[in-house]
Amino acid sequence: MMKKMLLITASLLSAFGFSAQANDRYRERPPVIVSPDLTAPWIMQLGGQVNPAPAVRGQPRQGQVYYRQQAPRAVYRQAPTSGRQPIFAPRTQSTQIRPPQIRHQPPRMQVQAAAVRPNPVIRQGLEPQFLPQMVDYRTDKAPGTIVIDTNNRFLYLVMENGQAKRYGVGVGKPGFEWAGTHTVTRKAEWPSWHPPKEMIQREAAKGHYLPVSMEGGPENPLGARAMYLGSTLYRIHGTNAPWTIGSAVSSGCIRMRNEDVTDLYQRVDVGTKVFVM
């Protein structure tokens, strides 16, 4: 009898304890958690099956909604390595949340070194003051005399009545200036060029190699005409670089445009006085 009462008492105590625990656990109702799938009522109207996206490492699943409306296709979240399987993600037409897109690194471009070309020569037009023109010129020199003003880059052919025909010229560069009085001792059309040895050596030291001689022609530095001065190496001649007229660029010669030196050539004779200032 005593043993039966002890069993009844133990049963009552166990039931009371379980009831107390149950009351403690469900004393307050747990909060109602609404799935994010139900926050869009139109989803239910479509009658489509809502499938949560598979877990992707580094990306939380909360708030992501995917709709299986088309056949799935394999999309690599990262470049597969040996032993790693591709992660499948269903294609979606939803604009709510989209899986991250794969960014492919563009291939490296092979840059080939471009051929280095020398800078082109900038050819500017002749300034107006260096074009041939008639000017007033008061001098005691006789008509037919040539006067060369190297400072201002002008050649004057003295004429009567205080007039002169003025041409623009190129003169000797620094270190090659000179002045003096000479006469025209020889005239030549399309003259050949024979650079002096001093000029050949001087230019070779700069890396410019001149020919021993060069026949007359459009590429010849002496141009279309030449008038030789006395027994010197200096000449009044044309040029294959007319854009240098008005500059100090020569080795002492007086250079003119081909059309200008041709005009002057027709106006002067051997024996003409030339004054270089």
Tab-separated table of C-alpha atoms in Angstrom:
chain	number	residue	atom	x	y	z
A	1	MET	CA	0.000	0.000	0.000
A	2	MET	CA	2.754	2.355	0.929
A	3	LYS	CA	4.587	1.498	-2.285
A	4	LYS	CA	1.474	2.297	-4.340
A	5	MET	CA	1.035	5.682	-2.651
A	6	LEU	CA	4.660	6.563	-3.350
A	7	LEU	CA	4.166	5.812	-7.036
A	8	ILE	CA	1.039	7.958	-7.176
A	9	THR	CA	2.830	10.819	-5.425
A	10	ALA	CA	5.773	10.623	-7.832
A	11	SER	CA	3.416	10.660	-10.797
A	12	LEU	CA	1.594	13.733	-9.514
A	13	LEU	CA	4.866	15.543	-8.865
A	14	SER	CA	6.127	14.708	-12.378
A	15	ALA	CA	2.917	15.877	-14.027
A	16	PHE	CA	2.939	19.068	-11.984
A	17	GLY	CA	6.522	19.781	-12.922
A	18	PHE	CA	5.860	19.173	-16.653
A	19	SER	CA	2.818	21.444	-16.500
A	20	ALA	CA	4.862	24.158	-14.815
A	21	GLN	CA	7.531	23.933	-17.455
A	22	ALA	CA	4.942	24.010	-20.228
A	23	ASN	CA	3.263	27.039	-18.700
A	24	ASP	CA	6.598	28.792	-18.377
A	25	ARG	CA	7.529	28.021	-21.975
A	26	TYR	CA	4.246	29.087	-23.551
A	27	ARG	CA	3.368	31.813	-21.141
A	28	GLU	CA	3.919	34.283	-24.035
A	29	ARG	CA	3.198	33.428	-27.622
A	30	PRO	CA	6.203	33.420	-29.924
A	31	PRO	CA	6.289	36.278	-32.446
A	32	VAL	CA	4.728	35.621	-35.834
A	33	ILE	CA	7.430	35.739	-38.506
A	34	VAL	CA	6.110	36.481	-41.955
A	35	SER	CA	8.213	35.045	-44.732
A	36	PRO	CA	9.478	37.697	-47.177
A	37	ASP	CA	7.873	35.597	-49.913
A	38	LEU	CA	4.436	36.670	-48.643
A	39	THR	CA	5.216	40.392	-48.663
A	40	ALA	CA	4.440	40.567	-52.389
A	41	PRO	CA	0.744	39.675	-52.811
A	42	TRP	CA	1.032	39.415	-56.582
A	43	ILE	CA	3.283	36.386	-56.145
A	44	MET	CA	0.363	34.359	-54.808
A	45	GLN	CA	-1.811	35.467	-57.708
A	46	LEU	CA	0.643	34.058	-60.203
A	47	GLY	CA	0.284	30.657	-58.605
A	48	GLY	CA	3.972	30.037	-59.147
A	49	GLN	CA	6.067	28.047	-56.761
A	50	VAL	CA	8.297	30.103	-54.552
A	51	ASN	CA	11.685	28.550	-54.096
A	52	PRO	CA	14.313	30.102	-51.901
A	53	ALA	CA	17.706	30.476	-53.466
A	54	PRO	CA	20.353	27.988	-52.511
A	55	ALA	CA	22.821	29.188	-49.974
A	56	VAL	CA	25.790	30.979	-51.473
A	57	ARG	CA	28.915	31.449	-49.445
A	58	GLY	CA	29.290	35.043	-48.270
A	59	GLN	CA	25.691	36.042	-49.157
A	60	PRO	CA	22.767	35.945	-46.686
A	61	ARG	CA	19.604	34.219	-47.863
A	62	GLN	CA	17.309	36.535	-45.982
A	63	GLY	CA	15.257	38.737	-48.280
A	64	GLN	CA	16.202	36.960	-51.536
A	65	VAL	CA	13.365	35.656	-53.686
A	66	TYR	CA	13.832	33.492	-56.780
A	67	TYR	CA	11.129	32.180	-59.074
A	68	ARG	CA	11.576	28.962	-60.964
A	69	GLN	CA	9.796	29.762	-64.220
A	70	GLN	CA	12.400	28.498	-66.654
A	71	ALA	CA	14.818	25.655	-66.785
A	72	PRO	CA	17.832	26.244	-64.507
A	73	ARG	CA	21.240	26.781	-65.933
A	74	ALA	CA	24.671	26.552	-64.414
A	75	VAL	CA	26.153	29.869	-63.316
A	76	TYR	CA	29.623	30.017	-61.877
A	77	ARG	CA	29.924	32.338	-58.933
A	78	GLN	CA	33.676	32.023	-59.199
A	79	ALA	CA	36.078	30.231	-61.477
A	80	PRO	CA	35.731	26.481	-60.782
A	81	THR	CA	38.782	24.728	-59.481
A	82	SER	CA	39.552	21.057	-59.330
A	83	GLY	CA	37.056	19.185	-57.210
A	84	ARG	CA	34.550	22.061	-57.012
A	85	GLN	CA	31.110	21.700	-58.546
A	86	PRO	CA	29.255	24.568	-60.223
A	87	ILE	CA	26.530	26.210	-58.205
A	88	PHE	CA	23.139	26.162	-59.892
A	89	ALA	CA	20.912	29.185	-59.594
A	90	PRO	CA	17.478	29.367	-61.219
A	91	ARG	CA	16.934	31.959	-63.921
A	92	THR	CA	14.636	34.699	-62.800
A	93	GLN	CA	12.592	37.450	-64.368
A	94	SER	CA	12.012	39.169	-61.071
A	95	THR	CA	13.348	42.689	-60.716
A	96	GLN	CA	13.229	42.558	-56.933
A	97	ILE	CA	16.588	40.910	-56.320
A	98	ARG	CA	19.023	39.558	-58.851
A	99	PRO	CA	22.025	37.337	-58.333
A	100	PRO	CA	25.368	39.101	-58.646
A	101	GLN	CA	26.733	39.223	-62.169
A	102	ILE	CA	30.047	37.700	-63.064
A	103	ARG	CA	32.692	40.250	-63.992
A	104	HIS	CA	35.115	38.915	-66.499
A	105	GLN	CA	38.543	40.479	-66.463
A	106	PRO	CA	39.387	41.760	-69.952
A	107	PRO	CA	42.335	40.077	-71.595
A	108	ARG	CA	45.615	41.867	-71.456
A	109	MET	CA	46.334	43.844	-74.555
A	110	GLN	CA	49.677	43.468	-76.199
A	111	VAL	CA	51.021	46.914	-76.930
A	112	GLN	CA	53.481	47.046	-79.756
A	113	ALA	CA	56.006	49.822	-79.832
A	114	ALA	CA	55.148	52.222	-82.624
A	115	ALA	CA	57.850	53.160	-85.035
A	116	VAL	CA	59.447	56.419	-83.985
A	117	ARG	CA	59.278	58.966	-86.731
A	118	PRO	CA	61.237	62.206	-86.796
A	119	ASN	CA	59.307	65.396	-86.267
A	120	PRO	CA	58.202	66.862	-89.594
A	121	VAL	CA	59.679	70.149	-90.692
A	122	ILE	CA	57.215	72.940	-90.023
A	123	ARG	CA	57.059	75.023	-93.203
A	124	GLN	CA	55.621	78.418	-92.574
A	125	GLY	CA	54.681	80.913	-95.232
A	126	LEU	CA	56.995	83.764	-96.079
A	127	GLU	CA	56.321	86.935	-94.124
A	128	PRO	CA	55.023	89.769	-96.355
A	129	GLN	CA	57.987	92.072	-95.816
A	130	PHE	CA	60.302	89.507	-97.395
A	131	LEU	CA	58.400	89.411	-100.677
A	132	PRO	CA	59.908	91.368	-103.611
A	133	GLN	CA	58.717	94.990	-103.749
A	134	MET	CA	59.744	98.433	-104.907
A	135	VAL	CA	60.757	100.767	-102.077
A	136	ASP	CA	62.232	104.234	-101.582
A	137	TYR	CA	65.953	103.872	-101.024
A	138	ARG	CA	68.287	106.853	-100.612
A	139	THR	CA	71.929	105.897	-101.183
A	140	ASP	CA	75.099	107.107	-102.844
A	141	LYS	CA	75.531	103.763	-104.585
A	142	ALA	CA	75.166	103.723	-108.364
A	143	PRO	CA	72.112	102.161	-109.990
A	144	GLY	CA	72.666	98.437	-110.627
A	145	THR	CA	74.589	98.000	-107.370
A	146	ILE	CA	73.564	95.310	-104.898
A	147	VAL	CA	73.433	96.212	-101.198
A	148	ILE	CA	72.786	93.461	-98.649
A	149	ASP	CA	71.539	94.430	-95.176
A	150	THR	CA	72.291	91.271	-93.177
A	151	ASN	CA	70.822	92.624	-89.927
A	152	ASN	CA	67.388	93.182	-91.465
A	153	ARG	CA	67.613	90.276	-93.973
A	154	PHE	CA	67.119	92.429	-97.098
A	155	LEU	CA	68.893	92.624	-100.457
A	156	TYR	CA	68.496	95.893	-102.384
A	157	LEU	CA	69.043	96.249	-106.110
A	158	VAL	CA	69.649	99.984	-106.445
A	159	MET	CA	67.640	101.704	-109.195
A	160	GLU	CA	67.291	105.270	-110.420
A	161	ASN	CA	65.228	108.074	-108.859
A	162	GLY	CA	65.869	106.962	-105.275
A	163	GLN	CA	64.208	103.629	-105.783
A	164	ALA	CA	65.335	100.052	-105.160
A	165	LYS	CA	63.917	96.633	-105.603
A	166	ARG	CA	64.002	94.848	-102.271
A	167	TYR	CA	64.142	91.071	-101.740
A	168	GLY	CA	64.060	89.001	-98.596
A	169	VAL	CA	67.157	86.870	-97.970
A	170	GLY	CA	68.618	84.325	-95.571
A	171	VAL	CA	72.037	85.130	-94.126
A	172	GLY	CA	74.883	83.525	-92.202
A	173	LYS	CA	74.064	81.949	-88.843
A	174	PRO	CA	75.881	83.112	-85.692
A	175	GLY	CA	79.595	82.627	-86.137
A	176	PHE	CA	79.351	82.831	-89.941
A	177	GLU	CA	78.477	86.502	-90.367
A	178	TRP	CA	80.689	88.608	-92.594
A	179	ALA	CA	80.766	91.998	-94.313
A	180	GLY	CA	82.712	93.417	-97.233
A	181	THR	CA	82.702	94.544	-100.844
A	182	HIS	CA	82.941	92.153	-103.779
A	183	THR	CA	81.938	91.824	-107.413
A	184	VAL	CA	79.950	89.142	-109.207
A	185	THR	CA	82.663	87.016	-110.852
A	186	ARG	CA	80.527	84.201	-112.227
A	187	LYS	CA	76.899	83.275	-112.835
A	188	ALA	CA	75.404	79.791	-113.145
A	189	GLU	CA	71.993	78.294	-113.763
A	190	TRP	CA	71.049	75.256	-111.673
A	191	PRO	CA	74.599	75.095	-110.320
A	192	SER	CA	76.206	71.931	-108.987
A	193	TRP	CA	77.235	71.919	-105.337
A	194	HIS	CA	80.684	71.004	-104.058
A	195	PRO	CA	80.714	71.443	-100.263
A	196	PRO	CA	84.135	72.553	-98.961
A	197	LYS	CA	86.059	70.080	-96.808
A	198	GLU	CA	85.604	72.268	-93.751
A	199	MET	CA	81.826	72.099	-94.115
A	200	ILE	CA	81.880	68.311	-94.639
A	201	GLN	CA	83.957	67.793	-91.480
A	202	ARG	CA	81.865	70.244	-89.486
A	203	GLU	CA	78.588	68.595	-90.417
A	204	ALA	CA	79.981	65.077	-89.944
A	205	ALA	CA	80.765	65.960	-86.329
A	206	LYS	CA	77.035	66.674	-85.917
A	207	GLY	CA	76.046	63.403	-87.546
A	208	HIS	CA	75.147	65.017	-90.896
A	209	TYR	CA	77.044	63.495	-93.802
A	210	LEU	CA	77.244	65.671	-96.899
A	211	PRO	CA	78.006	64.427	-100.395
A	212	VAL	CA	81.303	65.284	-102.036
A	213	SER	CA	79.343	66.831	-104.899
A	214	MET	CA	75.740	67.155	-106.016
A	215	GLU	CA	74.403	67.935	-109.464
A	216	GLY	CA	72.038	70.853	-109.964
A	217	GLY	CA	68.325	70.331	-109.544
A	218	PRO	CA	65.334	71.078	-107.325
A	219	GLU	CA	66.897	69.219	-104.364
A	220	ASN	CA	70.198	71.034	-104.630
A	221	PRO	CA	70.786	73.531	-101.763
A	222	LEU	CA	72.056	76.144	-104.247
A	223	GLY	CA	68.674	76.285	-105.959
A	224	ALA	CA	67.955	77.564	-109.434
A	225	ARG	CA	70.644	80.267	-109.829
A	226	ALA	CA	73.965	81.300	-108.292
A	227	MET	CA	76.100	84.438	-108.481
A	228	TYR	CA	79.622	83.956	-107.135
A	229	LEU	CA	81.265	86.756	-105.152
A	230	GLY	CA	84.917	87.495	-105.914
A	231	SER	CA	87.294	84.628	-105.131
A	232	THR	CA	85.455	83.664	-101.962
A	233	LEU	CA	83.276	80.643	-101.291
A	234	TYR	CA	80.280	82.939	-100.814
A	235	ARG	CA	77.457	83.167	-103.329
A	236	ILE	CA	74.068	84.733	-103.808
A	237	HIS	CA	71.989	81.684	-104.679
A	238	GLY	CA	68.584	80.067	-104.543
A	239	THR	CA	67.462	77.441	-102.058
A	240	ASN	CA	65.485	74.235	-101.669
A	241	ALA	CA	64.193	75.516	-98.310
A	242	PRO	CA	62.327	78.760	-99.067
A	243	TRP	CA	60.760	78.864	-95.591
A	244	THR	CA	64.205	79.817	-94.194
A	245	ILE	CA	64.163	83.207	-95.918
A	246	GLY	CA	64.352	85.946	-93.297
A	247	SER	CA	66.482	83.818	-90.963
A	248	ALA	CA	70.165	83.473	-90.115
A	249	VAL	CA	70.726	79.841	-91.130
A	250	SER	CA	73.434	79.633	-93.802
A	251	SER	CA	77.190	79.107	-93.640
A	252	GLY	CA	77.751	82.634	-94.944
A	253	CYS	CA	76.055	82.552	-98.345
A	254	ILE	CA	73.128	84.833	-99.175
A	255	ARG	CA	70.136	82.685	-100.068
A	256	MET	CA	66.957	83.724	-101.869
A	257	ARG	CA	63.777	82.071	-103.081
A	258	ASN	CA	64.286	80.446	-106.484
A	259	GLU	CA	61.832	82.791	-108.185
A	260	ASP	CA	63.516	85.830	-106.601
A	261	VAL	CA	67.077	84.815	-107.405
A	262	THR	CA	65.995	84.097	-110.990
A	263	ASP	CA	64.570	87.612	-111.262
A	264	LEU	CA	67.737	89.144	-109.811
A	265	TYR	CA	69.927	86.941	-112.021
A	266	GLN	CA	68.345	88.476	-115.112
A	267	ARG	CA	68.940	92.034	-113.884
A	268	VAL	CA	72.643	91.894	-113.016
A	269	ASP	CA	75.793	91.081	-114.982
A	270	VAL	CA	79.227	89.770	-114.140
A	271	GLY	CA	81.201	92.671	-112.607
A	272	THR	CA	78.218	94.011	-110.562
A	273	LYS	CA	79.326	95.571	-107.257
A	274	VAL	CA	77.992	93.888	-104.110
A	275	PHE	CA	78.147	95.588	-100.708
A	276	VAL	CA	77.506	93.347	-97.703
A	277	MET	CA	76.809	95.184	-94.432
